[in-house]
Amino acid sequence: MRKFKAEIFQALAHPTRIFIVQSLAQGEMTAGKISEVVGITQSNASQHLAILRNKHVVETRKDGNSIYYRLRDPLFGEMLDKMRQYVVAQAMVAMNHVAEDQDANASVDNVE
Amino acid sequence: MRKFKAEIFQALAHPTRIFIVQSLAQGEMTAGKISEVVGITQSNASQHLAILRNKHVVETRKDGNSIYYRLRDPLFGEMLDKMRQYVVAQAMVAMNHVAEDQDANASVDNVE
DNA sequence: TTAGAATATTCGCAAATGCTATAGTGGTGG
DNA sequence: CCACCACTATAGCATTTGCGAATATTCTAA
């Protein structure tokens, strides 16, 4: 059970796959379009898509000789959005730390 | 930026670390207590905790010669909870698929 | 049926990950 | 000071991952 969750996080644990999932959050796309938008080789895109498929993050639809990909659950888009909020918040903290390095009397408490 | 998000997902992409984060969602714990609860060697626990530390998922507090770990942001607990909902939902779907294998006339639509 | 377009798969290799075992570090009590 | 305790860090090894290049598969059009 935890292993299953871990596999999903593993599927999201790569910048390229995050890019793909974010793109798919806007709507479905063909494999070729994805590799073009993300800016990677066709082979590499196909491999990342296979991982997202195997971990049940995306689903496919076939039309002619194109394959359309879409998110299996909007939850994944939401999770990336939550993560974005968190990253932004942490970036602020990190900037405060930089400020400390430049000025030891910076406005952050509980630092010794 | 995407790399930073990917690193956080990477931190969560292991069953043991999910166990640790779930445990810490209930409150802080010492490193020793964690390795005991999770049922892994002290060394292994320390390595996983180092990863969670480096990826900014947990924070530490020192008391005597014990080190207490806690989640840096309740968001991580929430994410695991969301993931739990999703996994449960998918488990239902999977069970339906099993039913199909046993009975081709099962009660799932859009299957050809 | 043959050519071409869109995806998928396999291969070889460099890099990252996970684990055990083995040090190393820093508090604490005697 | 010294021995212990809780914890962290490193080494070595097997396994996994990520990549481009080459190759296979599948669909469509002519």
Short mmCIF file of C-alpha atoms (C1' of nucleotides) in Angstrom, two decimals:
data_model
loop_
_atom_site.label_atom_id
_atom_site.label_comp_id
_atom_site.label_asym_id
_atom_site.label_seq_id
_atom_site.Cartn_x
_atom_site.Cartn_y
_atom_site.Cartn_z
CA MET A 1 0.00 0.00 0.00
CA ARG A 2 2.74 2.42 0.92
CA LYS A 3 4.67 0.94 -1.96
CA PHE A 4 1.88 1.92 -4.31
CA LYS A 5 1.93 5.50 -3.05
CA ALA A 6 5.70 5.57 -3.31
CA GLU A 7 5.48 4.51 -6.95
CA ILE A 8 3.18 7.42 -7.73
CA PHE A 9 5.55 9.88 -6.09
CA GLN A 10 8.36 8.23 -7.98
CA ALA A 11 6.45 8.88 -11.19
CA LEU A 12 6.34 12.58 -10.33
CA ALA A 13 9.94 12.67 -9.14
CA HIS A 14 11.52 14.02 -12.30
CA PRO A 15 11.51 17.56 -13.68
CA THR A 16 10.61 16.39 -17.17
CA ARG A 17 7.65 14.36 -15.93
CA ILE A 18 6.45 17.29 -13.83
CA PHE A 19 6.60 19.40 -16.97
CA ILE A 20 4.57 16.77 -18.81
CA VAL A 21 1.95 16.51 -16.08
CA GLN A 22 1.64 20.28 -15.83
CA SER A 23 1.15 20.46 -19.57
CA LEU A 24 -1.48 17.73 -19.51
CA ALA A 25 -3.30 19.55 -16.71
CA GLN A 26 -4.41 22.02 -19.41
CA GLY A 27 -5.82 19.27 -21.60
CA GLU A 28 -4.92 16.20 -23.60
CA MET A 29 -2.02 16.15 -26.07
CA THR A 30 -0.41 13.73 -28.48
CA ALA A 31 2.91 12.14 -27.63
CA GLY A 32 4.59 14.05 -30.42
CA LYS A 33 3.21 17.39 -29.24
CA ILE A 34 4.44 16.63 -25.73
CA SER A 35 7.99 15.91 -26.82
CA GLU A 36 7.88 19.13 -28.86
CA VAL A 37 6.49 21.29 -26.04
CA VAL A 38 8.83 19.84 -23.44
CA GLY A 39 11.79 19.99 -25.78
CA ILE A 40 13.11 16.44 -25.53
CA THR A 41 13.70 13.66 -28.04
CA GLN A 42 10.82 11.47 -29.13
CA SER A 43 12.44 8.46 -27.54
CA ASN A 44 12.93 10.15 -24.20
CA ALA A 45 9.36 11.46 -24.14
CA SER A 46 8.05 8.02 -24.91
CA GLN A 47 10.02 6.55 -22.04
CA HIS A 48 8.77 9.13 -19.56
CA LEU A 49 5.21 8.61 -20.81
CA ALA A 50 5.59 4.89 -20.32
CA ILE A 51 6.53 5.50 -16.69
CA LEU A 52 3.53 7.78 -16.17
CA ARG A 53 1.36 5.14 -17.80
CA ASN A 54 2.68 2.26 -15.71
CA LYS A 55 2.23 4.25 -12.51
CA HIS A 56 -1.35 5.08 -13.53
CA VAL A 57 -0.84 8.82 -13.68
CA VAL A 58 -1.95 9.21 -17.31
CA GLU A 59 -4.34 7.46 -19.68
CA THR A 60 -4.25 7.25 -23.45
CA ARG A 61 -6.65 7.49 -26.35
CA LYS A 62 -5.85 6.40 -29.84
CA ASP A 63 -6.89 8.40 -32.90
CA GLY A 64 -5.49 7.50 -36.30
CA ASN A 65 -1.83 6.92 -35.79
CA SER A 66 -1.58 9.44 -32.98
CA ILE A 67 -1.92 8.67 -29.29
CA TYR A 68 -3.46 11.28 -27.05
CA TYR A 69 -2.40 11.46 -23.41
CA ARG A 70 -4.41 12.90 -20.55
CA LEU A 71 -4.23 12.94 -16.75
CA ARG A 72 -6.05 10.05 -15.15
CA ASP A 73 -7.21 12.18 -12.21
CA PRO A 74 -7.27 15.97 -11.72
CA LEU A 75 -5.81 15.21 -8.30
CA PHE A 76 -2.37 15.18 -9.87
CA GLY A 77 -2.80 18.69 -11.18
CA GLU A 78 -3.98 19.77 -7.72
CA MET A 79 -0.99 18.17 -6.07
CA LEU A 80 1.39 20.03 -8.35
CA ASP A 81 -0.45 23.22 -7.55
CA LYS A 82 -0.15 22.61 -3.81
CA MET A 83 3.49 21.90 -4.33
CA ARG A 84 3.86 25.15 -6.22
CA GLN A 85 2.43 27.05 -3.26
CA TYR A 86 4.82 25.30 -0.93
CA VAL A 87 7.84 25.93 -3.12
CA VAL A 88 6.99 29.60 -3.36
CA ALA A 89 6.64 29.82 0.42
CA GLN A 90 9.95 28.05 0.96
CA ALA A 91 11.63 30.28 -1.60
CA MET A 92 10.72 33.25 0.60
CA VAL A 93 12.29 31.53 3.60
CA ALA A 94 15.41 30.76 1.58
CA MET A 95 15.65 34.40 0.56
CA ASN A 96 15.51 35.36 4.23
CA HIS A 97 18.39 33.01 4.88
CA VAL A 98 20.42 34.69 2.18
CA ALA A 99 19.65 38.01 3.81
CA GLU A 100 20.94 36.63 7.10
CA ASP A 101 24.20 35.66 5.48
CA GLN A 102 24.61 39.23 4.35
CA ASP A 103 23.40 40.77 7.59
CA ALA A 104 23.57 38.84 10.83
CA ASN A 105 20.97 41.16 12.36
CA ALA A 106 18.30 40.10 9.88
CA SER A 107 14.64 39.81 10.90
CA VAL A 108 14.40 36.09 11.52
CA ASP A 109 13.94 34.71 15.02
CA ASN A 110 15.04 31.46 16.58
CA VAL A 111 18.36 31.35 14.80
CA GLU A 112 21.44 30.84 16.82
CA MET B 1 11.93 25.30 -10.12
CA ARG B 2 10.53 22.05 -11.47
CA LYS B 3 13.73 20.44 -10.29
CA PHE B 4 13.00 21.60 -6.77
CA LYS B 5 9.50 20.10 -6.86
CA ALA B 6 10.90 16.91 -8.31
CA GLU B 7 13.32 16.64 -5.41
CA ILE B 8 10.48 16.84 -2.92
CA PHE B 9 8.54 14.11 -4.72
CA GLN B 10 11.75 12.12 -4.85
CA ALA B 11 12.00 12.46 -1.08
CA LEU B 12 8.54 10.91 -0.76
CA ALA B 13 9.21 8.24 -3.37
CA HIS B 14 10.07 5.41 -1.01
CA PRO B 15 7.79 3.27 1.14
CA THR B 16 9.99 3.65 4.19
CA ARG B 17 10.07 7.42 3.91
CA ILE B 18 6.30 7.51 3.46
CA PHE B 19 6.03 5.49 6.66
CA ILE B 20 8.30 7.97 8.40
CA VAL B 21 6.37 11.00 7.18
CA GLN B 22 3.05 9.42 8.15
CA SER B 23 4.43 8.73 11.61
CA LEU B 24 5.72 12.26 11.99
CA ALA B 25 2.32 13.60 10.93
CA GLN B 26 1.13 12.55 14.42
CA GLY B 27 3.87 14.50 16.16
CA GLU B 28 7.62 14.76 16.59
CA MET B 29 9.81 11.75 17.36
CA THR B 30 13.45 10.99 18.01
CA ALA B 31 15.55 9.28 15.36
CA GLY B 32 15.82 6.17 17.52
CA LYS B 33 12.08 5.98 18.06
CA ILE B 34 11.52 6.30 14.33
CA SER B 35 13.83 3.41 13.44
CA GLU B 36 12.07 1.36 16.11
CA VAL B 37 8.55 2.19 14.92
CA VAL B 38 9.37 1.69 11.27
CA GLY B 39 11.33 -1.48 11.95
CA ILE B 40 14.58 -0.73 10.16
CA THR B 41 18.19 -0.55 11.26
CA GLN B 42 19.40 2.61 12.93
CA SER B 43 21.79 3.28 10.06
CA ASN B 44 19.14 2.95 7.42
CA ALA B 45 16.76 5.21 9.31
CA SER B 46 19.46 7.85 9.59
CA GLN B 47 20.05 7.77 5.86
CA HIS B 48 16.37 8.14 5.05
CA LEU B 49 16.11 10.97 7.58
CA ALA B 50 19.09 12.68 5.97
CA ILE B 51 17.28 12.59 2.64
CA LEU B 52 14.12 14.04 4.17
CA ARG B 53 16.27 16.70 5.82
CA ASN B 54 18.14 17.62 2.64
CA LYS B 55 14.92 17.88 0.67
CA HIS B 56 13.43 20.12 3.37
CA VAL B 57 10.59 17.78 4.28
CA VAL B 58 11.52 17.54 7.98
CA GLU B 59 13.17 19.74 10.57
CA THR B 60 15.11 18.77 13.68
CA ARG B 61 15.39 19.85 17.29
CA LYS B 62 18.16 18.78 19.60
CA ASP B 63 17.54 17.80 23.21
CA GLY B 64 20.35 16.21 25.18
CA ASN B 65 21.88 13.65 22.88
CA SER B 66 18.57 12.91 21.17
CA ILE B 67 17.39 14.58 17.98
CA TYR B 68 13.70 15.14 17.50
CA TYR B 69 12.28 15.14 13.97
CA ARG B 70 9.10 16.83 12.86
CA LEU B 71 7.40 17.69 9.55
CA ARG B 72 8.39 21.06 8.20
CA ASP B 73 4.92 21.74 6.84
CA PRO B 74 1.58 20.00 7.47
CA LEU B 75 1.20 20.08 3.69
CA PHE B 76 3.17 16.87 3.50
CA GLY B 77 0.71 15.09 5.74
CA GLU B 78 -2.14 16.46 3.63
CA MET B 79 -0.50 15.24 0.45
CA LEU B 80 -0.19 11.75 1.82
CA ASP B 81 -3.82 11.88 2.85
CA LYS B 82 -4.88 12.97 -0.63
CA MET B 83 -2.76 10.19 -2.02
CA ARG B 84 -4.49 7.76 0.29
CA GLN B 85 -7.88 8.79 -1.08
CA TYR B 86 -6.64 8.33 -4.60
CA VAL B 87 -5.11 4.94 -3.90
CA VAL B 88 -8.33 3.74 -2.31
CA ALA B 89 -10.31 4.95 -5.33
CA GLN B 90 -7.95 3.22 -7.72
CA ALA B 91 -8.05 0.05 -5.70
CA MET B 92 -11.81 -0.07 -6.33
CA VAL B 93 -11.21 0.27 -10.06
CA ALA B 94 -8.58 -2.46 -9.94
CA MET B 95 -11.00 -4.74 -8.13
CA ASN B 96 -13.54 -4.12 -10.87
CA HIS B 97 -10.95 -5.14 -13.43
CA VAL B 98 -10.40 -8.39 -11.60
CA ALA B 99 -14.13 -8.97 -11.64
CA GLU B 100 -14.10 -8.45 -15.40
CA ASP B 101 -11.43 -11.08 -15.83
CA GLN B 102 -13.61 -13.52 -13.97
CA ASP B 103 -16.85 -12.52 -15.68
CA ALA B 104 -16.80 -10.80 -19.06
CA ASN B 105 -20.34 -9.52 -18.44
CA ALA B 106 -19.27 -7.54 -15.39
CA SER B 107 -20.87 -4.20 -14.55
CA VAL B 108 -18.31 -1.81 -16.00
CA ASP B 109 -19.09 0.30 -19.04
CA ASN B 110 -16.86 1.51 -21.84
CA VAL B 111 -14.81 -1.65 -21.99
CA GLU B 112 -14.31 -3.35 -25.31
"C1'" DT C 1 1.34 -3.86 -50.91
"C1'" DT C 2 4.71 -0.51 -50.12
"C1'" DA C 3 6.20 4.06 -48.11
"C1'" DG C 4 5.99 7.05 -44.53
"C1'" DA C 5 4.42 9.05 -40.11
"C1'" DA C 6 3.72 8.49 -35.11
"C1'" DT C 7 5.00 5.77 -31.06
"C1'" DA C 8 7.11 2.18 -28.65
"C1'" DT C 9 10.93 -0.76 -27.36
"C1'" DT C 10 15.69 -2.30 -26.82
"C1'" DC C 11 20.62 -1.52 -26.02
"C1'" DG C 12 24.71 0.22 -23.89
"C1'" DC C 13 26.51 3.09 -20.64
"C1'" DA C 14 26.99 6.75 -17.03
"C1'" DA C 15 24.94 8.23 -12.89
"C1'" DA C 16 21.96 7.82 -8.94
"C1'" DT C 17 19.81 4.95 -5.22
"C1'" DG C 18 19.39 1.63 -1.27
"C1'" DC C 19 21.34 -1.31 1.89
"C1'" DT C 20 24.76 -3.36 5.29
"C1'" DA C 21 28.70 -2.78 7.76
"C1'" DT C 22 31.89 0.17 9.65
"C1'" DA C 23 33.67 4.28 11.39
"C1'" DG C 24 33.14 9.01 13.36
"C1'" DT C 25 30.99 12.87 16.34
"C1'" DG C 26 29.14 14.95 20.23
"C1'" DG C 27 26.56 14.95 24.51
"C1'" DT C 28 26.15 12.58 29.38
"C1'" DG C 29 27.12 10.08 33.65
"C1'" DG C 30 30.56 8.12 36.55
"C1'" DC D 1 38.99 11.99 31.89
"C1'" DC D 2 36.65 7.88 30.10
"C1'" DA D 3 33.15 4.84 28.58
"C1'" DC D 4 28.68 4.86 26.85
"C1'" DC D 5 24.86 6.46 24.32
"C1'" DA D 6 22.26 8.45 20.35
"C1'" DC D 7 23.02 9.66 16.18
"C1'" DT D 8 25.47 10.84 11.63
"C1'" DA D 9 28.66 9.93 7.85
"C1'" DT D 10 31.30 7.01 4.70
"C1'" DA D 11 32.60 2.85 1.95
"C1'" DG D 12 31.48 -0.84 -0.93
"C1'" DC D 13 28.35 -3.28 -3.72
"C1'" DA D 14 24.11 -4.57 -6.25
"C1'" DT D 15 20.20 -2.58 -8.42
"C1'" DT D 16 17.77 1.00 -10.74
"C1'" DT D 17 17.30 5.13 -13.58
"C1'" DG D 18 17.95 8.32 -17.47
"C1'" DC D 19 19.68 9.23 -21.83
"C1'" DG D 20 20.51 9.00 -27.06
"C1'" DA D 21 20.93 5.89 -30.88
"C1'" DA D 22 19.14 2.38 -33.28
"C1'" DT D 23 15.35 -0.74 -34.17
"C1'" DA D 24 10.62 -2.36 -34.04
"C1'" DT D 25 5.58 -1.76 -34.23
"C1'" DT D 26 1.27 0.20 -35.85
"C1'" DC D 27 -1.59 2.94 -38.54
"C1'" DT D 28 -2.60 5.49 -42.91
"C1'" DA D 29 -2.36 6.82 -47.54
"C1'" DA D 30 -1.32 6.02 -52.18
#
